[in-house]
Amino acid sequence: MNKKQKSELRNLSTDLLREESFKLGQEEFKLKAQHATHQLTATHRLKVVRRWLATILTILHEKMGQKKV
C-alpha cells in the first residue's frame, strides 16, 4: 500500500471505513479457514489482507478520536 492509497482511505467517511473493515474481516476469516485446511494456495494474500485491515482500523480510530475532541 502506498501513500496515495492511504490518503484516499483517509478521505472516506467512517461508515465506508467500517463497511470496508467488515468486508476485510470476513475475507481474513475465510483465508484463515482455507489456510487451516491447507487449501490456501496464495498464502501472501493473508498477509496483505491483514495489513489492509490494520491500516483501515487505524484510520478509523484516528477519525473517531478526532470527533470526540
mmCIF file with all atom_site columns, C-alpha atoms in Angstrom, residues 13-26:
data_model
loop_
_atom_site.group_PDB
_atom_site.id
_atom_site.type_symbol
_atom_site.label_atom_id
_atom_site.label_alt_id
_atom_site.label_comp_id
_atom_site.label_asym_id
_atom_site.label_entity_id
_atom_site.label_seq_id
_atom_site.pdbx_PDB_ins_code
_atom_site.Cartn_x
_atom_site.Cartn_y
_atom_site.Cartn_z
_atom_site.occupancy
_atom_site.B_iso_or_equiv
_atom_site.pdbx_formal_charge
_atom_site.auth_seq_id
_atom_site.auth_comp_id
_atom_site.auth_asym_id
_atom_site.auth_atom_id
_atom_site.pdbx_PDB_model_num
ATOM 1  C CA . SER A 1 13 ? -16.327 8.552   5.708 1.00 0.00 ? 13 SER A CA 1
ATOM 2  C CA . THR A 1 14 ? -16.368 6.486   8.883 1.00 0.00 ? 14 THR A CA 1
ATOM 3  C CA . ASP A 1 15 ? -19.345 4.486   7.593 1.00 0.00 ? 15 ASP A CA 1
ATOM 4  C CA . LEU A 1 16 ? -17.453 3.455   4.472 1.00 0.00 ? 16 LEU A CA 1
ATOM 5  C CA . LEU A 1 17 ? -14.385 2.593   6.536 1.00 0.00 ? 17 LEU A CA 1
ATOM 6  C CA . ARG A 1 18 ? -16.487 0.421   8.852 1.00 0.00 ? 18 ARG A CA 1
ATOM 7  C CA . GLU A 1 19 ? -18.050 -1.320  5.872 1.00 0.00 ? 19 GLU A CA 1
ATOM 8  C CA . GLU A 1 20 ? -14.646 -1.955  4.310 1.00 0.00 ? 20 GLU A CA 1
ATOM 9  C CA . SER A 1 21 ? -13.198 -3.245  7.589 1.00 0.00 ? 21 SER A CA 1
ATOM 10 C CA . PHE A 1 22 ? -16.147 -5.637  7.935 1.00 0.00 ? 22 PHE A CA 1
ATOM 11 C CA . LYS A 1 23 ? -15.576 -6.989  4.411 1.00 0.00 ? 23 LYS A CA 1
ATOM 12 C CA . LEU A 1 24 ? -11.864 -7.416  5.032 1.00 0.00 ? 24 LEU A CA 1
ATOM 13 C CA . GLY A 1 25 ? -12.567 -9.131  8.351 1.00 0.00 ? 25 GLY A CA 1
ATOM 14 C CA . GLN A 1 26 ? -14.781 -11.638 6.580 1.00 0.00 ? 26 GLN A CA 1
#
